Coordinates of C-alpha atoms in Angstrom, one line a residue:
M1 CA 0.0 0.0 0.0
T2 CA 1.5 3.4 -1.0
H3 CA 1.3 6.5 1.2
D4 CA -1.3 9.1 0.2
A5 CA 0.5 12.4 0.3
R6 CA -2.8 14.2 1.0
T7 CA -3.2 12.6 4.4
E8 CA 0.2 11.5 5.4
P9 CA 3.6 13.2 5.7
D10 CA 5.7 13.2 2.5
V11 CA 8.7 12.0 4.4
V12 CA 8.2 9.0 6.7
S13 CA 11.0 8.2 9.3
L14 CA 11.2 4.6 10.1
T15 CA 12.6 2.7 13.0
D16 CA 15.3 0.0 12.8
T17 CA 13.7 -3.2 11.6
A18 CA 16.8 -5.3 11.4
R19 CA 16.6 -8.6 9.5
T20 CA 20.2 -9.9 9.3
A21 CA 20.7 -13.1 7.4
P22 CA 23.4 -15.5 8.6
D23 CA 27.0 -15.0 7.4
M24 CA 28.0 -16.8 4.3
S25 CA 30.2 -19.9 4.7
W26 CA 34.0 -19.3 5.3
Y27 CA 34.9 -21.7 2.4
A28 CA 32.0 -21.4 0.0
W29 CA 29.2 -19.2 -1.3
G30 CA 26.1 -18.6 0.9
D31 CA 24.8 -21.7 2.7
P32 CA 27.1 -24.7 1.7
A33 CA 24.2 -27.1 2.2
K34 CA 22.7 -25.7 -1.0
A35 CA 25.8 -27.0 -3.0
K36 CA 24.9 -30.6 -3.7
E37 CA 27.3 -33.3 -4.7
L38 CA 27.7 -34.0 -8.4
D39 CA 25.5 -36.7 -9.7
P40 CA 27.7 -39.6 -10.8
G41 CA 26.4 -39.4 -14.3
L42 CA 27.0 -35.7 -14.5
R43 CA 30.5 -36.2 -13.0
E44 CA 31.3 -38.6 -15.8
L45 CA 29.9 -36.3 -18.4
V46 CA 32.0 -33.4 -17.1
S47 CA 35.1 -35.6 -17.1
Q48 CA 34.5 -36.5 -20.8
V49 CA 33.8 -32.9 -21.9
L50 CA 36.8 -31.4 -20.1
R51 CA 39.1 -34.4 -20.8
T52 CA 40.1 -34.6 -17.2
R53 CA 39.5 -36.8 -14.1
T54 CA 37.3 -35.3 -11.4
T55 CA 39.1 -35.3 -8.0
D56 CA 37.5 -34.7 -4.7
M57 CA 38.8 -31.4 -3.2
P58 CA 37.0 -31.0 0.2
P59 CA 37.8 -28.1 2.4
V60 CA 40.0 -28.6 5.5
A61 CA 38.3 -28.5 8.9
E62 CA 37.7 -25.0 10.1
S63 CA 40.0 -25.7 13.1
D64 CA 42.8 -26.5 10.7
V65 CA 42.8 -23.1 9.0
E66 CA 45.9 -21.2 9.9
L67 CA 45.2 -17.7 11.2
S68 CA 47.9 -15.3 12.4
P69 CA 47.3 -13.8 15.9
S70 CA 45.7 -10.4 16.1
R71 CA 48.3 -7.6 16.1
L72 CA 46.1 -5.2 18.0
D73 CA 47.4 -4.4 21.4
G74 CA 45.3 -3.9 24.5
R75 CA 45.4 -0.1 24.3
L76 CA 44.1 0.0 20.8
L77 CA 41.4 -2.6 21.4
A78 CA 40.3 -0.6 24.4
A79 CA 40.1 2.6 22.3
L80 CA 38.1 0.8 19.6
T81 CA 35.8 -0.7 22.3
D82 CA 35.3 2.8 23.7
V83 CA 34.0 4.0 20.3
L84 CA 31.8 1.0 19.5
G85 CA 30.8 -0.5 22.8
A86 CA 31.5 -3.9 24.4
G87 CA 30.7 -6.8 22.1
H88 CA 31.3 -4.9 18.8
V89 CA 35.1 -5.4 18.6
L90 CA 35.8 -9.1 17.9
T91 CA 39.1 -10.9 17.5
D92 CA 38.1 -14.5 17.8
D93 CA 39.2 -16.9 15.0
A94 CA 35.7 -17.8 13.7
T95 CA 34.7 -14.2 13.2
R96 CA 38.0 -13.3 11.6
L97 CA 37.9 -16.3 9.2
V98 CA 34.4 -15.3 7.9
H99 CA 35.9 -11.9 7.1
A100 CA 39.1 -13.2 5.6
G101 CA 38.1 -12.2 2.0
G102 CA 35.5 -12.5 -0.6
K103 CA 34.2 -15.3 -2.8
S104 CA 36.5 -15.4 -5.9
T105 CA 38.0 -18.8 -6.9
P106 CA 41.5 -17.7 -5.5
D107 CA 39.9 -16.7 -2.2
L108 CA 38.1 -20.0 -1.9
L109 CA 41.0 -22.2 -3.0
A110 CA 43.2 -20.6 -0.3
R111 CA 40.8 -21.0 2.5
R112 CA 39.7 -24.5 1.5
A113 CA 43.4 -25.4 1.7
G114 CA 43.7 -24.0 5.2
R115 CA 45.3 -20.7 4.3
A116 CA 43.7 -17.3 5.0
T117 CA 44.7 -13.7 5.2
A118 CA 43.4 -12.8 8.6
T119 CA 42.0 -9.4 9.6
D120 CA 43.2 -8.4 13.1
A121 CA 39.7 -7.5 14.3
V122 CA 36.2 -7.2 13.1
L123 CA 34.4 -4.0 14.0
Y124 CA 30.6 -3.5 14.1
P125 CA 29.7 0.2 14.1
A126 CA 26.0 1.2 14.8
D127 CA 25.8 4.5 12.8
H128 CA 27.6 7.0 10.7
E129 CA 29.1 8.8 13.7
E130 CA 30.8 5.6 15.0
V131 CA 32.2 4.9 11.5
E132 CA 33.6 8.4 11.4
R133 CA 35.2 8.0 14.8
V134 CA 36.7 4.6 13.9
L135 CA 38.3 6.1 10.8
A136 CA 39.8 9.0 12.6
L137 CA 41.2 6.7 15.2
C138 CA 42.6 4.2 12.7
S139 CA 44.1 7.0 10.6
A140 CA 45.9 8.4 13.6
E141 CA 47.1 5.0 14.7
R142 CA 48.0 3.9 11.2
V143 CA 45.7 0.9 11.0
A144 CA 44.2 -0.1 7.7
V145 CA 40.4 -0.3 7.4
V146 CA 38.5 -2.6 5.0
P147 CA 34.7 -1.9 4.7
F148 CA 32.7 -5.1 4.5
G149 CA 29.0 -5.5 3.4
G150 CA 27.8 -8.9 2.4
G151 CA 31.3 -10.3 1.5
T152 CA 30.2 -11.2 -2.0
S153 CA 33.2 -9.7 -3.8
V154 CA 34.7 -11.9 -6.5
V155 CA 37.6 -9.6 -7.3
G156 CA 39.5 -9.4 -4.0
G157 CA 37.6 -6.3 -2.9
V158 CA 37.3 -7.2 0.8
S159 CA 40.6 -9.0 1.3
P160 CA 42.1 -7.7 4.6
L161 CA 45.3 -6.3 3.2
D162 CA 47.3 -4.2 5.7
G163 CA 49.1 -2.1 3.1
G164 CA 52.2 -2.0 5.2
F165 CA 50.4 -0.5 8.2
R166 CA 50.8 -1.9 11.7
A167 CA 47.5 -3.9 11.5
V168 CA 44.2 -4.1 9.5
V169 CA 40.6 -4.2 10.8
T170 CA 37.4 -5.1 8.9
L171 CA 34.5 -2.7 9.3
D172 CA 31.4 -4.8 9.1
L173 CA 28.4 -2.5 8.3
R174 CA 25.6 -4.9 9.1
R175 CA 24.2 -2.8 11.9
L176 CA 23.6 0.1 9.5
N177 CA 20.6 -1.8 8.3
R178 CA 17.5 0.4 8.4
L179 CA 15.3 2.4 6.1
V180 CA 16.3 5.8 7.3
S181 CA 13.6 7.8 5.5
L182 CA 11.1 7.4 2.6
D183 CA 9.8 10.2 0.5
T184 CA 6.7 8.9 -1.3
T185 CA 6.1 12.1 -3.2
S186 CA 9.6 12.3 -4.7
L187 CA 9.9 8.4 -4.8
T188 CA 13.2 8.3 -3.0
A189 CA 14.4 6.3 0.0
V190 CA 17.5 6.6 2.2
L191 CA 18.9 3.2 3.2
G192 CA 21.6 2.3 5.6
A193 CA 24.7 0.9 3.8
G194 CA 24.4 -2.5 5.6
V195 CA 20.9 -3.3 4.4
R196 CA 20.8 -6.5 2.4
T197 CA 18.7 -6.5 -0.7
P198 CA 15.9 -8.9 0.4
H199 CA 15.5 -6.7 3.5
A200 CA 15.4 -3.5 1.4
E201 CA 12.8 -5.0 -0.9
A202 CA 10.7 -6.2 2.1
M203 CA 10.7 -2.8 3.7
L204 CA 9.9 -1.0 0.4
A205 CA 7.2 -3.5 -0.4
E206 CA 5.3 -2.4 2.7
H207 CA 4.7 0.8 0.8
G208 CA 4.1 -0.7 -2.6
L209 CA 7.5 0.2 -3.8
T210 CA 10.6 -1.6 -5.2
L211 CA 14.2 -0.8 -5.9
G212 CA 14.3 -3.2 -8.9
H213 CA 18.0 -4.2 -8.4
M214 CA 18.6 -7.9 -8.7
P215 CA 22.1 -9.1 -9.4
Q216 CA 23.2 -12.7 -8.8
S217 CA 24.5 -11.6 -5.4
Y218 CA 21.0 -10.4 -4.4
E219 CA 20.5 -12.6 -1.4
Y220 CA 23.6 -11.4 0.5
A221 CA 24.9 -8.2 -1.1
T222 CA 24.2 -4.8 0.6
I223 CA 23.1 -1.4 -0.6
G224 CA 26.4 0.2 0.3
G225 CA 28.3 -2.5 -1.5
Y226 CA 26.2 -1.9 -4.7
A227 CA 27.1 1.8 -4.6
A228 CA 30.8 1.1 -3.8
T229 CA 31.2 -1.3 -6.8
R230 CA 28.9 0.2 -9.4
S231 CA 26.7 -2.9 -9.4
S232 CA 24.4 -3.8 -12.3
G233 CA 21.3 -5.9 -11.8
Q234 CA 19.7 -8.4 -14.1
A235 CA 16.9 -6.0 -14.9
S236 CA 19.2 -3.1 -15.8
A237 CA 17.6 -2.6 -19.2
G238 CA 14.5 -1.3 -17.5
Y239 CA 15.7 -0.1 -14.0
G240 CA 19.2 1.0 -14.9
R241 CA 22.5 0.2 -13.2
F242 CA 22.7 0.9 -9.5
E243 CA 24.7 4.1 -10.1
D244 CA 21.6 5.3 -12.0
M245 CA 19.5 4.7 -9.0
V246 CA 21.7 6.6 -6.5
V247 CA 20.6 10.2 -5.9
G248 CA 22.7 10.9 -2.8
L249 CA 25.4 9.5 -0.6
R250 CA 26.7 10.0 2.9
V251 CA 30.3 9.0 3.3
A252 CA 32.6 8.9 6.3
T253 CA 36.3 9.7 5.7
P254 CA 39.3 10.1 8.0
R255 CA 38.9 13.8 7.5
G256 CA 35.1 14.0 8.2
T257 CA 31.8 13.6 6.5
L258 CA 31.1 14.1 2.8
D259 CA 27.5 14.4 1.6
A260 CA 27.1 14.2 -2.1
G261 CA 24.0 14.6 -4.4
G262 CA 20.4 15.2 -3.3
P263 CA 18.6 17.4 -5.9
P264 CA 17.5 15.6 -9.1
A265 CA 20.0 17.6 -11.2
S266 CA 22.6 20.2 -10.8
A267 CA 25.3 22.2 -12.7
A268 CA 27.3 23.0 -9.6
G269 CA 30.5 21.7 -10.9
P270 CA 31.6 18.0 -11.2
D271 CA 29.3 15.5 -9.6
L272 CA 31.0 14.2 -6.5
R273 CA 28.3 11.5 -6.1
R274 CA 29.6 10.0 -9.3
L275 CA 33.2 10.1 -8.0
L276 CA 32.2 8.2 -4.8
V277 CA 30.1 5.6 -6.5
G278 CA 32.5 2.9 -7.5
S279 CA 35.2 4.0 -5.1
E280 CA 35.3 0.6 -3.4
G281 CA 36.0 1.9 0.1
T282 CA 39.3 3.5 -0.9
L283 CA 38.0 7.1 -0.6
G284 CA 35.6 6.8 2.3
V285 CA 33.0 4.5 3.8
I286 CA 29.5 4.8 2.4
T287 CA 27.1 4.8 5.4
E288 CA 23.8 5.9 3.8
V289 CA 22.5 5.7 0.2
A290 CA 19.6 7.8 -1.1
V291 CA 18.0 5.9 -4.0
R292 CA 15.3 6.3 -6.5
V293 CA 12.4 3.8 -6.0
R294 CA 9.5 2.8 -8.1
P295 CA 6.0 1.4 -7.7
R296 CA 6.0 -2.4 -7.6
P297 CA 4.9 -3.7 -11.1
E298 CA 1.4 -4.8 -11.6
R299 CA 2.5 -7.4 -14.1
V300 CA 5.7 -9.3 -15.1
L301 CA 5.7 -10.8 -18.6
D302 CA 8.5 -13.1 -19.8
E303 CA 9.4 -14.3 -23.3
A304 CA 12.2 -16.3 -24.9
W305 CA 13.5 -16.0 -28.4
S306 CA 15.8 -18.1 -30.6
F307 CA 18.3 -16.9 -33.1
P308 CA 20.3 -18.9 -35.6
D309 CA 23.7 -17.6 -34.3
Y310 CA 25.2 -15.2 -31.8
A311 CA 25.9 -12.4 -34.3
T312 CA 22.2 -12.3 -35.3
G313 CA 21.1 -12.3 -31.7
V314 CA 23.5 -9.5 -30.8
D315 CA 22.1 -7.4 -33.7
A316 CA 18.6 -7.9 -32.4
L317 CA 19.6 -6.7 -28.9
R318 CA 21.4 -3.7 -30.4
A319 CA 18.2 -2.8 -32.3
L320 CA 16.2 -3.0 -29.0
A321 CA 18.8 -1.0 -27.1
Q322 CA 18.8 1.8 -29.7
S323 CA 15.0 1.9 -30.0
D324 CA 12.5 3.9 -28.0
T325 CA 11.0 0.8 -26.5
R326 CA 13.0 -1.6 -24.4
P327 CA 12.2 -4.7 -22.2
T328 CA 13.0 -4.5 -18.5
M329 CA 15.4 -7.4 -18.8
A330 CA 17.3 -8.7 -21.9
R331 CA 19.9 -11.4 -22.0
L332 CA 21.4 -13.4 -24.9
S333 CA 23.4 -16.6 -24.5
D334 CA 25.9 -17.8 -27.1
E335 CA 25.6 -21.3 -28.7
T336 CA 27.6 -23.0 -25.9
E337 CA 25.7 -21.4 -23.0
T338 CA 22.4 -22.1 -24.7
F339 CA 23.2 -25.8 -25.0
V340 CA 24.6 -26.0 -21.4
N341 CA 21.5 -24.2 -19.9
A342 CA 19.2 -26.6 -21.7
A343 CA 21.2 -29.6 -20.5
L344 CA 21.2 -28.4 -16.9
G345 CA 17.5 -27.7 -17.1
G346 CA 16.7 -31.1 -18.6
R347 CA 15.3 -29.5 -21.8
E348 CA 16.1 -30.3 -25.4
A349 CA 18.6 -27.8 -26.7
V350 CA 17.3 -25.3 -29.3
P351 CA 19.8 -24.8 -32.2
G352 CA 21.6 -21.5 -32.3
C353 CA 21.3 -18.9 -29.4
Q354 CA 18.6 -18.1 -27.0
A355 CA 17.5 -14.7 -25.6
V356 CA 15.4 -14.2 -22.5
L357 CA 13.3 -11.0 -22.2
G358 CA 11.3 -9.7 -19.3
F359 CA 8.7 -6.8 -19.1
E360 CA 7.5 -5.2 -15.9
G361 CA 5.0 -2.4 -15.3
T362 CA 1.3 -1.8 -15.5
E363 CA -0.8 -4.1 -17.6
A364 CA -1.1 -1.5 -20.4
E365 CA 2.6 -0.6 -20.4
V366 CA 3.7 -4.3 -20.5
E367 CA 1.4 -5.1 -23.4
A368 CA 2.4 -2.1 -25.4
R369 CA 6.1 -2.5 -24.9
A370 CA 6.0 -6.3 -25.6
A371 CA 4.1 -5.8 -28.8
V372 CA 6.8 -3.4 -30.1
V373 CA 9.6 -5.5 -29.0
R374 CA 8.2 -8.6 -30.7
E375 CA 8.2 -6.8 -34.0
V376 CA 11.8 -5.8 -33.6
M377 CA 12.9 -9.3 -32.6
A378 CA 11.0 -11.0 -35.4
A379 CA 12.4 -8.5 -37.9
A380 CA 15.9 -9.2 -36.7
G381 CA 15.5 -13.0 -37.4
G382 CA 14.2 -14.2 -34.0
T383 CA 11.8 -17.1 -33.4
P384 CA 9.5 -16.9 -30.3
L385 CA 9.8 -19.7 -27.8
G386 CA 7.2 -18.6 -25.2
P387 CA 7.8 -18.0 -21.5
D388 CA 8.9 -21.4 -20.2
P389 CA 12.7 -21.0 -20.8
V390 CA 12.6 -17.7 -18.9
A391 CA 10.7 -19.3 -16.0
H392 CA 13.5 -21.8 -15.6
W393 CA 16.1 -19.0 -15.7
R394 CA 14.2 -17.1 -13.0
E395 CA 14.0 -20.2 -10.8
T396 CA 17.7 -21.0 -11.0
R397 CA 19.4 -17.5 -11.4
F398 CA 20.9 -17.5 -7.9
H399 CA 22.1 -21.1 -8.1
A400 CA 25.3 -20.6 -10.2
P401 CA 27.6 -19.8 -7.3
Y402 CA 26.4 -23.0 -5.6
L403 CA 27.1 -25.0 -8.7
R404 CA 30.6 -23.5 -8.8
D405 CA 31.2 -24.8 -5.2
T406 CA 29.9 -28.2 -6.2
L407 CA 32.3 -28.3 -9.1
L408 CA 35.2 -27.0 -7.1
S409 CA 34.6 -29.9 -4.5
A410 CA 34.9 -32.3 -7.5
G411 CA 38.2 -30.8 -8.8
I412 CA 36.7 -28.5 -11.5
L413 CA 37.3 -24.8 -11.7
A414 CA 34.3 -22.8 -12.7
E415 CA 34.6 -19.0 -12.7
T416 CA 33.2 -15.9 -14.4
L417 CA 34.6 -12.7 -15.7
E418 CA 32.9 -9.8 -17.5
T419 CA 33.6 -6.8 -19.6
A420 CA 31.8 -4.3 -21.9
A421 CA 32.5 -2.7 -25.2
S422 CA 30.8 -0.7 -28.0
W423 CA 28.6 -2.6 -30.4
S424 CA 31.3 -2.2 -33.1
D425 CA 33.9 -3.9 -30.9
L426 CA 31.6 -6.4 -29.1
L427 CA 31.9 -9.5 -31.3
P428 CA 35.6 -9.2 -32.0
L429 CA 36.1 -8.8 -28.3
Y430 CA 34.0 -11.9 -27.7
T431 CA 36.2 -13.9 -30.1
A432 CA 39.4 -12.6 -28.6
V433 CA 38.5 -13.5 -25.0
V434 CA 37.2 -16.9 -25.9
G435 CA 40.5 -17.6 -27.7
A436 CA 42.6 -16.3 -24.8
L437 CA 40.8 -18.5 -22.3
T438 CA 40.9 -21.6 -24.3
G439 CA 44.5 -20.9 -25.3
A440 CA 45.5 -20.6 -21.6
L441 CA 43.5 -23.6 -20.4
D442 CA 43.5 -26.3 -23.1
D443 CA 46.6 -28.4 -22.3
D444 CA 47.6 -31.9 -21.2
E445 CA 45.9 -31.5 -17.8
S446 CA 42.4 -30.6 -19.1
G447 CA 40.3 -29.0 -21.8
S448 CA 37.9 -26.1 -21.1
V449 CA 34.4 -25.0 -21.8
V450 CA 33.9 -21.2 -22.3
Q451 CA 30.4 -19.8 -22.6
C452 CA 29.1 -16.2 -22.7
H453 CA 26.0 -14.1 -22.6
V454 CA 25.2 -10.5 -23.2
S455 CA 23.7 -9.4 -19.9
H456 CA 23.3 -5.6 -20.0
T457 CA 22.7 -3.4 -23.1
Y458 CA 23.1 0.3 -23.8
A459 CA 22.5 2.4 -26.8
T460 CA 26.2 2.4 -27.6
G461 CA 27.3 -1.1 -26.5
A462 CA 26.8 -4.0 -24.2
S463 CA 28.4 -6.2 -21.6
L464 CA 29.8 -9.7 -22.1
Y465 CA 29.7 -12.2 -19.2
F466 CA 31.9 -15.3 -19.6
T467 CA 31.7 -18.5 -17.6
V468 CA 34.7 -20.9 -17.8
A469 CA 35.0 -24.5 -16.6
T470 CA 38.2 -26.5 -16.6
G471 CA 40.0 -29.2 -14.6
A472 CA 41.7 -27.9 -11.5
G473 CA 45.0 -29.6 -12.3
E474 CA 48.0 -29.9 -10.0
D475 CA 48.1 -26.2 -9.2
P476 CA 44.5 -24.8 -9.5
A477 CA 45.4 -21.3 -8.3
T478 CA 48.2 -20.8 -10.8
R479 CA 46.0 -22.4 -13.6
W480 CA 43.2 -19.9 -13.0
D481 CA 45.6 -16.9 -12.6
R482 CA 47.1 -17.8 -16.0
A483 CA 43.6 -17.8 -17.6
K484 CA 42.4 -14.6 -15.9
R485 CA 45.5 -12.7 -17.0
A486 CA 45.2 -13.9 -20.6
A487 CA 41.6 -12.9 -20.7
S488 CA 42.3 -9.5 -19.1
D489 CA 45.1 -8.8 -21.6
A490 CA 42.7 -9.7 -24.4
I491 CA 40.0 -7.4 -23.0
V492 CA 42.4 -4.4 -22.8
A493 CA 43.8 -5.0 -26.3
N494 CA 40.4 -5.3 -27.9
G495 CA 38.5 -2.2 -26.7
G496 CA 36.8 -3.6 -23.6
T497 CA 36.7 -2.3 -20.0
I498 CA 38.5 -4.3 -17.5
T499 CA 35.3 -4.7 -15.5
H500 CA 31.7 -4.0 -16.2
H501 CA 30.1 -4.7 -12.7
H502 CA 32.3 -7.0 -10.7
A503 CA 34.5 -3.9 -9.7
V504 CA 38.3 -3.7 -9.6
G505 CA 39.5 -4.9 -6.2
T506 CA 42.9 -6.5 -6.3
D507 CA 42.2 -8.7 -9.3
H508 CA 41.7 -6.0 -11.9
R509 CA 44.0 -3.4 -10.4
P510 CA 47.0 -4.3 -12.6
W511 CA 45.0 -3.2 -15.7
M512 CA 43.6 0.0 -14.2
A513 CA 46.5 2.2 -15.3
A514 CA 45.9 1.3 -18.9
E515 CA 42.2 2.0 -18.5
L516 CA 42.6 5.4 -16.8
G517 CA 45.7 6.6 -18.5
P518 CA 48.6 8.4 -16.6
L519 CA 46.7 11.7 -16.0
G520 CA 43.5 9.9 -14.9
T521 CA 45.5 7.8 -12.5
D522 CA 47.0 10.9 -11.0
V523 CA 43.6 12.4 -10.5
L524 CA 42.4 9.4 -8.6
R525 CA 45.5 9.4 -6.4
A526 CA 45.0 13.1 -5.7
V527 CA 41.4 12.5 -4.5
K528 CA 42.6 9.6 -2.4
S529 CA 45.2 11.8 -0.8
A530 CA 42.7 14.6 -0.1
L531 CA 40.2 12.3 1.6
D532 CA 42.5 9.7 3.2
P533 CA 45.9 11.4 3.8
E534 CA 47.4 8.4 5.6
G535 CA 46.1 5.9 3.0
V536 CA 44.5 3.6 5.5
L537 CA 41.2 3.0 3.5
N538 CA 41.1 -0.4 1.8
P539 CA 44.8 -0.4 0.7
G540 CA 45.8 -2.5 -2.3
K541 CA 42.5 -2.1 -4.1
L542 CA 41.3 -0.1 -7.2
I543 CA 44.0 2.6 -7.3
P544 CA 47.0 1.7 -9.4
E545 CA 50.4 1.4 -7.7
A546 CA 52.6 4.5 -7.9

């Protein structure tokens, strides 16, 4: 039910209604119970396709993981406790292990083998003021600070690197988990940075509203994390990227508070909000995010389409992106991914490539947009397949990380990487990255399967999202590192961005200087120096080395 502005205040202040989900596993994505063992028949099929033997790779016992002792002395622990209160500064091994990094394949391989880069303490601030006080204290004491939301980073973004400082602490923002305010006239909401997406949607749904942001990390990722990494959700064609939803930010820095944005538009110099979105905790800690919200859709309509080949499908999505009428969600799988998706879903594979489209809005809006889109898709060579393939995708869209864990336990590496490029560069980039990955992975140890889909479209270009599977081999970490470097080099050499929505973290940092250029790199370093003079905020991430 929406608020009626004639009888109720335009701005509704809400109390804390915390609904904190459990932590993700220390060695896997989410709840490891959801990662089932490979069926023997599927295990044999994977072995045949990849030309490798599957080998059980279980994690070590939690008690066998080696963690270095906390380097925080009693005086500093007491000072932090004085800021945050008793029970909100933790140094026990179990808590530190859960915060020992994100969920990339290198992260998981290290922890499953019993190795972990341990933070020295995990801090749980209650509000913006406590975050600000912690940053001032850590800057003065030369202690590195790593902001932590849901822990879903797959690029090393929350690894507790000390940057050469005396210690490193992880700042877990889960207590900043309320809907601060809601303006039903302007359709904006202010959310705490630690609010997880299901909680945000539940609170907004009470007022007939939605954010509409639904990436694969939806179940665990936080509002602050989305802003810090320039996240893009699966319905970005209709709702936009998360940065398009952000209308304002409140950011704590070692030098004080920075408030950016607010009015719907401004010509008052460069937009500092845009500078802070995507800063990955290196310039400040986002504590509140003001976002645009929308009425919950009356209707959701799904349709799938088949195309004879990837190039034809890409042209169809380009025609949609450059038209005046777009679906809310549009994704196109290449031939390999189309086949794999059908096999995993127990369906007969459709020749060529498959696109899935979704429409959300009022009954009239959905029907009108769908009718126009059908004409564009048919004219571009598409064949309608009905809604069933999309239904299967919606049912399983959050399952891929669990399948990755299942495969990893069986000695198979399965990982993703993404990029974006102009429409002119998109297919050559696709070919180059597939070639780089297969060239790096196809050897005597194993073959590989590389699949890809277009997941986000724009008037001038689109993203490419690759999924790779290969045998782990004798040294899985080195094997994956070789493949990731080859793919990243191919991306930079062929007109792509080093990351479209996974962010930079540590993994993509070596290619940032090429993306920004020398002067752009200097600008970013100068902003870092102005906001974080001692350099304690998330060292080793995003900003290229000097």
